Each structure stands twice: as C-alpha cells, then as structure tokens.
Coordinates of C-alpha atoms in Angstrom, one line a residue:
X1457 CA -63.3 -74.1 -119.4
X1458 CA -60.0 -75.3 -120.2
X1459 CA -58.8 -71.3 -121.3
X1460 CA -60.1 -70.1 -118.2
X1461 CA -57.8 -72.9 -116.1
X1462 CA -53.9 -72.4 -115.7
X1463 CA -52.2 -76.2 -115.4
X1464 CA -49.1 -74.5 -114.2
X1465 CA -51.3 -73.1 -111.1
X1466 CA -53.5 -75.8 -111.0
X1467 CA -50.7 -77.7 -110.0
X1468 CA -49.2 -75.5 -107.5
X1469 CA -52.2 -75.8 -105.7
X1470 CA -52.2 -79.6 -106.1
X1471 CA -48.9 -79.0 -104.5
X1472 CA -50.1 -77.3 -101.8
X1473 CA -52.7 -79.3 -100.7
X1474 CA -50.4 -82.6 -100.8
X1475 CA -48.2 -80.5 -98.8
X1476 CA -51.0 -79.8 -96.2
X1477 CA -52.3 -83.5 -96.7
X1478 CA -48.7 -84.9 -95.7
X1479 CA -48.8 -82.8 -92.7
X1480 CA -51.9 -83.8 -91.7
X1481 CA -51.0 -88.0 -92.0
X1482 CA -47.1 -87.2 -90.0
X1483 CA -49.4 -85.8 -87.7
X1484 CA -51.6 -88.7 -87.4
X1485 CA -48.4 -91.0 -87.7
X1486 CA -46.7 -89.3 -84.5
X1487 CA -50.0 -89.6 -82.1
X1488 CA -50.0 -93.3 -83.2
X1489 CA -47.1 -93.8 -82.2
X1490 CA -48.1 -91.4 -78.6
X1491 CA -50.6 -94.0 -78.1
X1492 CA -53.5 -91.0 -78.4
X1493 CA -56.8 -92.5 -76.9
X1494 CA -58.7 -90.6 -80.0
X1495 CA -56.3 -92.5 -83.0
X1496 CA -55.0 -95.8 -81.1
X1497 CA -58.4 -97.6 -82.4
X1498 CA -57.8 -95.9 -85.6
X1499 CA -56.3 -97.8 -88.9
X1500 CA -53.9 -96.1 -90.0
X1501 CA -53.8 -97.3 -93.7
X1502 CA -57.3 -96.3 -93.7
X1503 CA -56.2 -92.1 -92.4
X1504 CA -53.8 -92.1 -95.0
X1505 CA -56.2 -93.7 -98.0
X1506 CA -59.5 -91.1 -96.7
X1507 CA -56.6 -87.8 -97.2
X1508 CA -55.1 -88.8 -100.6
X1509 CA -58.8 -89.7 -101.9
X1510 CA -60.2 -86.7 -100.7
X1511 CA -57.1 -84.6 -102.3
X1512 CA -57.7 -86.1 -105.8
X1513 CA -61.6 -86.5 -105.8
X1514 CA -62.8 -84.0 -104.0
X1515 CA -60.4 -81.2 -103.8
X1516 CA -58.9 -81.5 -106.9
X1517 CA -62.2 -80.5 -108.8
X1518 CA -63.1 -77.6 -106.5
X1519 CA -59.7 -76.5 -107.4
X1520 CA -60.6 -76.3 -111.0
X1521 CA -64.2 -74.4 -110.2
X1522 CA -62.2 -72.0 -108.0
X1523 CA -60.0 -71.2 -110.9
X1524 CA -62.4 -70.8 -113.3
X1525 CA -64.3 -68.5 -111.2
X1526 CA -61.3 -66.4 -110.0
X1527 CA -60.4 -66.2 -113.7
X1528 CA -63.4 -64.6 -114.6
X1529 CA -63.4 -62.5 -111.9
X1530 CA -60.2 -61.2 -112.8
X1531 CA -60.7 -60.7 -116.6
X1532 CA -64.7 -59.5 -116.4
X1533 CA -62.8 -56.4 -113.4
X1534 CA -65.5 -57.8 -110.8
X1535 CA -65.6 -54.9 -107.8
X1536 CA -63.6 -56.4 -104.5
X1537 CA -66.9 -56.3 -102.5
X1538 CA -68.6 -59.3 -105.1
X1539 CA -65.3 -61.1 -105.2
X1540 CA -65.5 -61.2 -101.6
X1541 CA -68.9 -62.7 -101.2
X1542 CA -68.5 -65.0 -103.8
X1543 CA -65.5 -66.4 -102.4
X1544 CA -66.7 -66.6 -98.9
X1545 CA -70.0 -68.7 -100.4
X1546 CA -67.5 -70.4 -102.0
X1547 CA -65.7 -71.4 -98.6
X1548 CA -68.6 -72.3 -97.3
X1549 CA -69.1 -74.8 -100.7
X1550 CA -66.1 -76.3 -100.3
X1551 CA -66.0 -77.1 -96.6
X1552 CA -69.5 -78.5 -97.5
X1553 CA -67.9 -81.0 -99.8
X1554 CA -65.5 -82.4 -98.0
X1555 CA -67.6 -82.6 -94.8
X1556 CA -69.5 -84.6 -97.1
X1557 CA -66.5 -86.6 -98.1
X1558 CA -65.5 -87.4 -94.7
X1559 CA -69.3 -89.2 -93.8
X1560 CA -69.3 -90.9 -96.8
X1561 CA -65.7 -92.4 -96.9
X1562 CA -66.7 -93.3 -92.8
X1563 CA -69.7 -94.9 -93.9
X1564 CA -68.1 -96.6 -96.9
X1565 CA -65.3 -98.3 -94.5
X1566 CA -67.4 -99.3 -92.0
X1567 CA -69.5 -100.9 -94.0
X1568 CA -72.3 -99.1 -92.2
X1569 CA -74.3 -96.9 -93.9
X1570 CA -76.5 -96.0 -91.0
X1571 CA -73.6 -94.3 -89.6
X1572 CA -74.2 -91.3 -92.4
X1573 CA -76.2 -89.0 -91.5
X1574 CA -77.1 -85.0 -92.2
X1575 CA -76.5 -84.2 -89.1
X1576 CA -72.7 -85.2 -88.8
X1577 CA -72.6 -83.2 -92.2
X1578 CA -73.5 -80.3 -90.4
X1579 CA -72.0 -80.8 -87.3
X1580 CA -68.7 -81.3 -89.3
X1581 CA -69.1 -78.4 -91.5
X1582 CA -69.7 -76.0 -88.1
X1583 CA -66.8 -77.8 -86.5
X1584 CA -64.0 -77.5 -89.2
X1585 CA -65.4 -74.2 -90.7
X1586 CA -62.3 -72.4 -89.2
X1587 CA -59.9 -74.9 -91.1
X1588 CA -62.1 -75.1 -94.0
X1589 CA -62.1 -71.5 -94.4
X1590 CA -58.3 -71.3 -94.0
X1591 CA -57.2 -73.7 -96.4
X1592 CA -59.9 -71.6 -99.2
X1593 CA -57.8 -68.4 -98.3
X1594 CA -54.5 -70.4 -99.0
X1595 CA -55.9 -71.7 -102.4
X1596 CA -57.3 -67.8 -103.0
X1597 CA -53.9 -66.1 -102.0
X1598 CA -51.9 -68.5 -104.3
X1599 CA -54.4 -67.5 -107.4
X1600 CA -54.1 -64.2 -106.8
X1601 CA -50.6 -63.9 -106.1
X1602 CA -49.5 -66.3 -109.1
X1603 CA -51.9 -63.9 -111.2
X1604 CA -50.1 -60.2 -109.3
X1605 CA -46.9 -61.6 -110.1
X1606 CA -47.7 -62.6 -113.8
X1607 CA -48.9 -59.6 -114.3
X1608 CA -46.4 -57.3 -112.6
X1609 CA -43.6 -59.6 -115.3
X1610 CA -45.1 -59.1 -118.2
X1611 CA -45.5 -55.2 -117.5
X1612 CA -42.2 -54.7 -116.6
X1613 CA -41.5 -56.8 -119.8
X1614 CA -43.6 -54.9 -121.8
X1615 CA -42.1 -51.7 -120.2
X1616 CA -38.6 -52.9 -120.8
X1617 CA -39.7 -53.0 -124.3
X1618 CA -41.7 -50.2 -125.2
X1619 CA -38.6 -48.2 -123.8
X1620 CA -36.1 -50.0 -125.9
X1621 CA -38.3 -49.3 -128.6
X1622 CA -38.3 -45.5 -127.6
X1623 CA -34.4 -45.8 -127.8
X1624 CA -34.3 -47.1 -130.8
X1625 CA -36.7 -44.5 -132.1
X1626 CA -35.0 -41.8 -130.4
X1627 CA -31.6 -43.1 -131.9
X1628 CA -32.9 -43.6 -135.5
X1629 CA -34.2 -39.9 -135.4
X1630 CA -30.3 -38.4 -134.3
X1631 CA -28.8 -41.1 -137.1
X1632 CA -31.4 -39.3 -139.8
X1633 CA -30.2 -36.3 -138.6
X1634 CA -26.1 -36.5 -138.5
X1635 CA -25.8 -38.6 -141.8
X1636 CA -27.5 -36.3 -144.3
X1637 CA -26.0 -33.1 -142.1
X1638 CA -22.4 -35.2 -142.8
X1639 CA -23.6 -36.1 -146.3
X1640 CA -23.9 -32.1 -147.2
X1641 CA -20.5 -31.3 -145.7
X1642 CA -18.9 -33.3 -147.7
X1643 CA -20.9 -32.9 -151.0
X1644 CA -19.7 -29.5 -150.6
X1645 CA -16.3 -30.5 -150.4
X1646 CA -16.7 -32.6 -153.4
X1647 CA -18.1 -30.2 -155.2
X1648 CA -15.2 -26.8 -154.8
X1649 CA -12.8 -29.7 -155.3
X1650 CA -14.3 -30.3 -159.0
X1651 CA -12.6 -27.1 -160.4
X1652 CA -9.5 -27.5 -158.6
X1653 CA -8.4 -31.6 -159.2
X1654 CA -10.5 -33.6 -160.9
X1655 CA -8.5 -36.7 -160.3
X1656 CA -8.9 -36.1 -156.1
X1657 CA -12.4 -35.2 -156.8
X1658 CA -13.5 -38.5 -158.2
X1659 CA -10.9 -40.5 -155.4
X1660 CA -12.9 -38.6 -152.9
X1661 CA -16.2 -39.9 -154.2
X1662 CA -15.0 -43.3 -154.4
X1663 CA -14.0 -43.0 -150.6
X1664 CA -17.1 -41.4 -150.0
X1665 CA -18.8 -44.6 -151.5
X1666 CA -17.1 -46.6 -149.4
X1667 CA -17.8 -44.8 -146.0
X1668 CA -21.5 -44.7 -147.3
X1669 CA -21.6 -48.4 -147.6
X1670 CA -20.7 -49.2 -144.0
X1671 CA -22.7 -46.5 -142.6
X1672 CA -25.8 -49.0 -144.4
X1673 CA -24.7 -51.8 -142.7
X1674 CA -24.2 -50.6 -139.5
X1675 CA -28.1 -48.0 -139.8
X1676 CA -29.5 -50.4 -137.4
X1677 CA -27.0 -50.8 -134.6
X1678 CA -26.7 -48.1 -132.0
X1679 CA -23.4 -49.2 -130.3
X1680 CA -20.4 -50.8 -132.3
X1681 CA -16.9 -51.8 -131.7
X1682 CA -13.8 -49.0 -130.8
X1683 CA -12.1 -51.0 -133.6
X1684 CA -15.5 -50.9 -136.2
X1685 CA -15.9 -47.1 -134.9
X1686 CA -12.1 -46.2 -136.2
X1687 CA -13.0 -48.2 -139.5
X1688 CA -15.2 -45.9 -140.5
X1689 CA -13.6 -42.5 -139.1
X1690 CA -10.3 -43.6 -141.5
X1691 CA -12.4 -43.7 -144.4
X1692 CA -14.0 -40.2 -143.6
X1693 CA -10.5 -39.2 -143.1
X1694 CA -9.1 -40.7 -146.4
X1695 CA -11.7 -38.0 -147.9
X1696 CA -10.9 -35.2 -145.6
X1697 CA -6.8 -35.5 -146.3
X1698 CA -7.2 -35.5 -150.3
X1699 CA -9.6 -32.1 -149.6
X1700 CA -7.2 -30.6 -146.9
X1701 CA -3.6 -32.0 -148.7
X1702 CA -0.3 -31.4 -146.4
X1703 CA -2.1 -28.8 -144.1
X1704 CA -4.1 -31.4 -142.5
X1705 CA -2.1 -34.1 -140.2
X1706 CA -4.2 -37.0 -137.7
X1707 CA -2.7 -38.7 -135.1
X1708 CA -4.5 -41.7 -133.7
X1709 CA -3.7 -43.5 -130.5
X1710 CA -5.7 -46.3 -128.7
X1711 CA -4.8 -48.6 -125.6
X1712 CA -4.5 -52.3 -126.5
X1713 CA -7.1 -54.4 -125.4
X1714 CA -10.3 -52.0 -126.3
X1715 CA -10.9 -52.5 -129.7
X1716 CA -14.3 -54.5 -128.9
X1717 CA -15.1 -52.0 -126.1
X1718 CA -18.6 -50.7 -127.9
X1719 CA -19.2 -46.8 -128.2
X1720 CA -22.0 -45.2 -130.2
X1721 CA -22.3 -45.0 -133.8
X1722 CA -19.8 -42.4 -135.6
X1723 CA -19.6 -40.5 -132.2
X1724 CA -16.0 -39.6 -133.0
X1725 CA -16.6 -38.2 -136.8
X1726 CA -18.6 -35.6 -136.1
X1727 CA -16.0 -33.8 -133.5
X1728 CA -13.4 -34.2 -136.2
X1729 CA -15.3 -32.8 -138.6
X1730 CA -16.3 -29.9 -136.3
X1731 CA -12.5 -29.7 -135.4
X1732 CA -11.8 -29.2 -138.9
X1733 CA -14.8 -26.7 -140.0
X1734 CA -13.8 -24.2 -136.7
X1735 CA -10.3 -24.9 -136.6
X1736 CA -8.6 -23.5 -139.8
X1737 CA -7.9 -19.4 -139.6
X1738 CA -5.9 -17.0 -140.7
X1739 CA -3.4 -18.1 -137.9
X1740 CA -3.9 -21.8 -137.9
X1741 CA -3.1 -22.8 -142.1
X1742 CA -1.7 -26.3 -140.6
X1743 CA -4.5 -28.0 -138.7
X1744 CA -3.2 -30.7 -136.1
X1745 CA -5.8 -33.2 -134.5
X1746 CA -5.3 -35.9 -132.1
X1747 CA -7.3 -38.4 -131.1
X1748 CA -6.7 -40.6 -128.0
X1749 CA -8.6 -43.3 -126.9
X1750 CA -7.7 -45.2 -123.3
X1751 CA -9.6 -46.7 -120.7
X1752 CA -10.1 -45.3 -117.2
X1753 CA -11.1 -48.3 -114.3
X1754 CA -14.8 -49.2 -115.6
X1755 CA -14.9 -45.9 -118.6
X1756 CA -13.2 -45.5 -121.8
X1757 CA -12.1 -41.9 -122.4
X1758 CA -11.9 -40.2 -125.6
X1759 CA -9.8 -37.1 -126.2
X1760 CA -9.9 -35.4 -129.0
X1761 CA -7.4 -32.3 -129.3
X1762 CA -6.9 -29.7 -132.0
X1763 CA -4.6 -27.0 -132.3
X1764 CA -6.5 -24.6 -134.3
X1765 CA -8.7 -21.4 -133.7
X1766 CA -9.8 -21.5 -129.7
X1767 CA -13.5 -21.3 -129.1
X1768 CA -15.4 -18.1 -129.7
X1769 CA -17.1 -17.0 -126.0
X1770 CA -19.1 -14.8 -127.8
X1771 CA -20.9 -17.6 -130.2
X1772 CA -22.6 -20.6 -129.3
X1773 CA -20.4 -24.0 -129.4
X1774 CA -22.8 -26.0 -130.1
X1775 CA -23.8 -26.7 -133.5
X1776 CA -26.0 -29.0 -135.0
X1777 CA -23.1 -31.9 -135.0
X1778 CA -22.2 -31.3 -131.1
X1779 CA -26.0 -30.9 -129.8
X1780 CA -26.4 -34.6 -132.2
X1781 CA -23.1 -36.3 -129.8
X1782 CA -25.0 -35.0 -126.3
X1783 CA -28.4 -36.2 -127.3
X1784 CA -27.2 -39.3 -128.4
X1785 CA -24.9 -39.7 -125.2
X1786 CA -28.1 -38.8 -123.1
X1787 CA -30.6 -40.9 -124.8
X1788 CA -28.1 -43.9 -124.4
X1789 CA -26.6 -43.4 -120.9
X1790 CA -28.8 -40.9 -119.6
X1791 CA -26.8 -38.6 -117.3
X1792 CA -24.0 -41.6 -117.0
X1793 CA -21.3 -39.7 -119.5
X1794 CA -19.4 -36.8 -119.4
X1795 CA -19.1 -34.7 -122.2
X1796 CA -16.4 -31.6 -122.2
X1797 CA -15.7 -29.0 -124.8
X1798 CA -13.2 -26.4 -123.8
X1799 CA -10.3 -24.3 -125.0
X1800 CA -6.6 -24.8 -124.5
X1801 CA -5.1 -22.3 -122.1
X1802 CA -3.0 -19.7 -123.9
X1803 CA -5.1 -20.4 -127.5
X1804 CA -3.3 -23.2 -127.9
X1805 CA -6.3 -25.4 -129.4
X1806 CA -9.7 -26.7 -128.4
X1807 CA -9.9 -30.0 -126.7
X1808 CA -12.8 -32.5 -126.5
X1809 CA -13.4 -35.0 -123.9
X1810 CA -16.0 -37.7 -124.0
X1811 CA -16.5 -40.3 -120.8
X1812 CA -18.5 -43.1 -121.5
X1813 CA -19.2 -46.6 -119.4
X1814 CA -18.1 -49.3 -120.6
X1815 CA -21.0 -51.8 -121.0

C-alpha cells in the first residue's frame, strides 16, 4: 500500500485539513468570546482536543484509503462515470466516520455512554452531509490536481528532452555530413600537391592532423566559443595558404569582448572554403577574403566578403557545404537567423552574411 500512497500529498492534505480544523476552533474561539447561547456552556479545551483528535485518528486514515484508491484509479484508466460513484460512496464513508467520531468523543467526555446512540449517527451524518461532502471534494481536487500537474511536468520534461535529443540527432547527422565532405576537399588538395612540393605536402598533412584532432574533441558539442571557432578556421587556413601560396591573402577582424559569444560548430569554414573553390577564375588569380565578426544589440554578425568570381544566376548557389550552414542554422535557431548570400554590385565579389542570436 505504501507504493500506491504519495507522503508528499499525503501531507498536503494533512495540511489542508489542519488548515480547515484551525478555522473551525478561531471560529469557535470568536463565539466564545460573543457569548453564543449554543457554545457559552461549551469547554473550550474540550472543542479544540475533539478537532485535532478527529484530524489525526480519524481523518488521517481515510486520507490514506482515499489515496490508495484514487491511485488505482488513475493507474488501472478507471472510466469517469466509476470514479464518480466510487467517490461519492466514498463521501458518504467518510462523513459516516466522523459522525461516528463526534458521538463517541461526546459520549467519552461526558462520561455518559447512554448519550450514544444510532440515531445521532444518523441524524449527524444527514445534517453535515453538505460539509462532509465538501471537505471529500477538497481532499479529491487536491489528488487530482497534484497528480494533473505531475503529470503535465514530467511531459513537458520528457518533451523538452526527447526534442533535445532530436537536435542532437539532427546535428550529429549535418557534422557526418560536412566533415567527410571537408575531409575529401582537402585530401584532394593534398594529393595534386604531392607532385608539385613534397615538403608543403607533408606540412599540409601535419596541419591537417592537427585540425582533425580538435574537430574530435569538439564531435559532441553543437555550439562553441567565437574564439574556439577561429582556432580551428586558422588551422584549416594554415592548410589552405601552403596549397594557394601568395595568391591567397585572409583578413580577420573581430570586436573585443566576443570571443566567448558561442556560434555553431565550424559554421565559418565551410563559407571560406566555398569562397575559395568558386572564387578563383581566369580574372580573379589573387583571391582576397575577409572575415568580420561584430556584434549588433542582442546578435553577432558575421561577414564574410570575397573578391573573386560573382555568383552564377544561371546555377544553383547552394552546394552541399551552403545547404549544411542553413540546416544547421534552422535546426538550432529555427527561423531566428538570417542567412544572406549575394553578389557585390559591379562584380566586385560575393559577400556572405550570417545573423545569429546571441544565447
């Protein structure tokens, strides 16, 4: 019985029924002191003794049985039409009991037991039944509001954490995605390097060793640090600058006081990269980028301008690194981000702007 019986509600209802008990003897306590013709021959010791008594014998055990039962209820999906009728037997139980209560304590402190009698039982039970009824509704409406508002916290709980689960999911599957889709860019790199410099090939593996080491320690985190996120873009860089020699010059800028600002996860590499696989043509043999990074009120902006080969109307932007950056962005902020890709008037460059909230 004792896994069918919640102390912590038990003794909210305890609470409520010393609370109703109280009101009952300031009650008595303020007709006392009126004088009332029903309570002046009354002891008033003896008022206060009968409620506290009946509160800890008699009501105190119904408690429990109406516990149990409402548990059971609850877990066994009883239809609303038997909860009702038992309950309302149930009313009629406990009004019973402390009618019976009430003749016996009499009779006990008059020393008279031929003042108890059936009758008064029933008499009393018919009288009260009104308040008797009332107080079993306040004892049923705790239960099952204690038990509505368990339940509706540990389903939002749970939904709370099935959808960070689905986050993390969704974000592991886009990390899966960009690293080997990075991992083959580069290998490629690596490998028309071979024939040209042996010596830059092997630094650009060692490099490319490094960046794969923190990429490792950071597979389970979804959101690092501006200053973290820069750490790794300068050693994707360090590659990228042996491959692409004096025709390839980076400028990096940031705001003070925004290095812990978190972003997501190598969110800047893969427009760099992109910058650097479109940007190169027969007109553009020097390849500029600039990155900028400042914060705007509560969101942190991140520019990123090239001056290489303008977009291509005609072709779709949005390759398999770009489409990675906006379902990341979405499944992390939802529609709360801006993302813009866009030429520079007068084919000038491309330009990529990012707006994130800061959380």
């Amino acid at each position: 019985m004792k896994n069918y019986i919640d102390k912590k509600l038990f003794f909210i209802l305890m609470g409520y029924v010393i609370a109703y008990k109280i009101v009952i003897i300031l009650r008595v306590i303020l007709f006392w002191f009126y004088e009332e013709k029903s309570f002046k021959n009354i002891e008033l010791l003896t008022i206060i003794i009968r409620e506290l008594t009946g509160a800890i014998f008699i009501v105190a055990p119904i408690v429990c049985l109406i516990l149990f039962l409402t548990k059971i209820m609850i877990g066994y999906n009883y239809k609303w039409s038997y909860i009702i009728i038992i309950h309302f037997m149930m009313s009629w139980i406990y009004g019973f009991f402390i009618s019976l209560f009430g003749e016996i304590y009499i009779a006990i402190s008059k020393a008279d037991i031929t003042s108890f009698s059936g009758d008064k039982i029933i008499y009393n039970l018919i009288y009260f039944s009104s308040r008797d009824f009332l107080g079993y509704v306040g004892f049923v409406s705790i239960i099952y509001s204690y038990y509505y508002i368990n339940r509706s916290t540990k389903m939002e709980l749970q939904k709370a954490y099935l959808s960070q689960q689905l986050l993390t999911m969704k974000m592991e599957a886009l990390k899966s995605q960009l690293n080997p889709h990075f991992l083959f860019n580069t290998l490629n790199s690596i490998s028309a390097l071979i024939k040209e410099d042996q010596k830059k090939a092997q630094d650009m593996i060692m490099y490319l060793g490094d960046l794969l080491r923190e990429l490792l320690i950071l597979k389970d985190e979804n959101l690092i640090t501006v200053d973290k996120e820069l750490t790794i873009l300068n050693k994707y860089l360090d590659i990228m600058k042996i491959r692409f020699s004096d025709h390839l010059s980076i400028d990096i800028s940031i705001e003070k006081e925004i290095e812990n600002v978190l972003i997501p996860t190598m969110i800047i590499q893969p427009i760099i990269e992109n910058s650097l696989k479109h940007g190169y043509s027969y007109d553009v043999t020097n390849l500029k980028v600039q990155l900028n990074i400042s914060k705007r009120e509560n969101s942190l902006r991140l520019h990123i301008v090239n001056n290489g080969k303008a977009l291509d109307l005609q072709k779709p932007t949005n390759g398999m690194g770009l489409k990675n950056i906006k379902d990341r962005l979405q499944t992390l902020y939802d529609t709360n981000f801006d993302f813009i890709l866009s030429s520079i008037p007068n084919n000038k460059g491309v330009e990529t702007i990012i707006t994130l909230p800061i959380v």
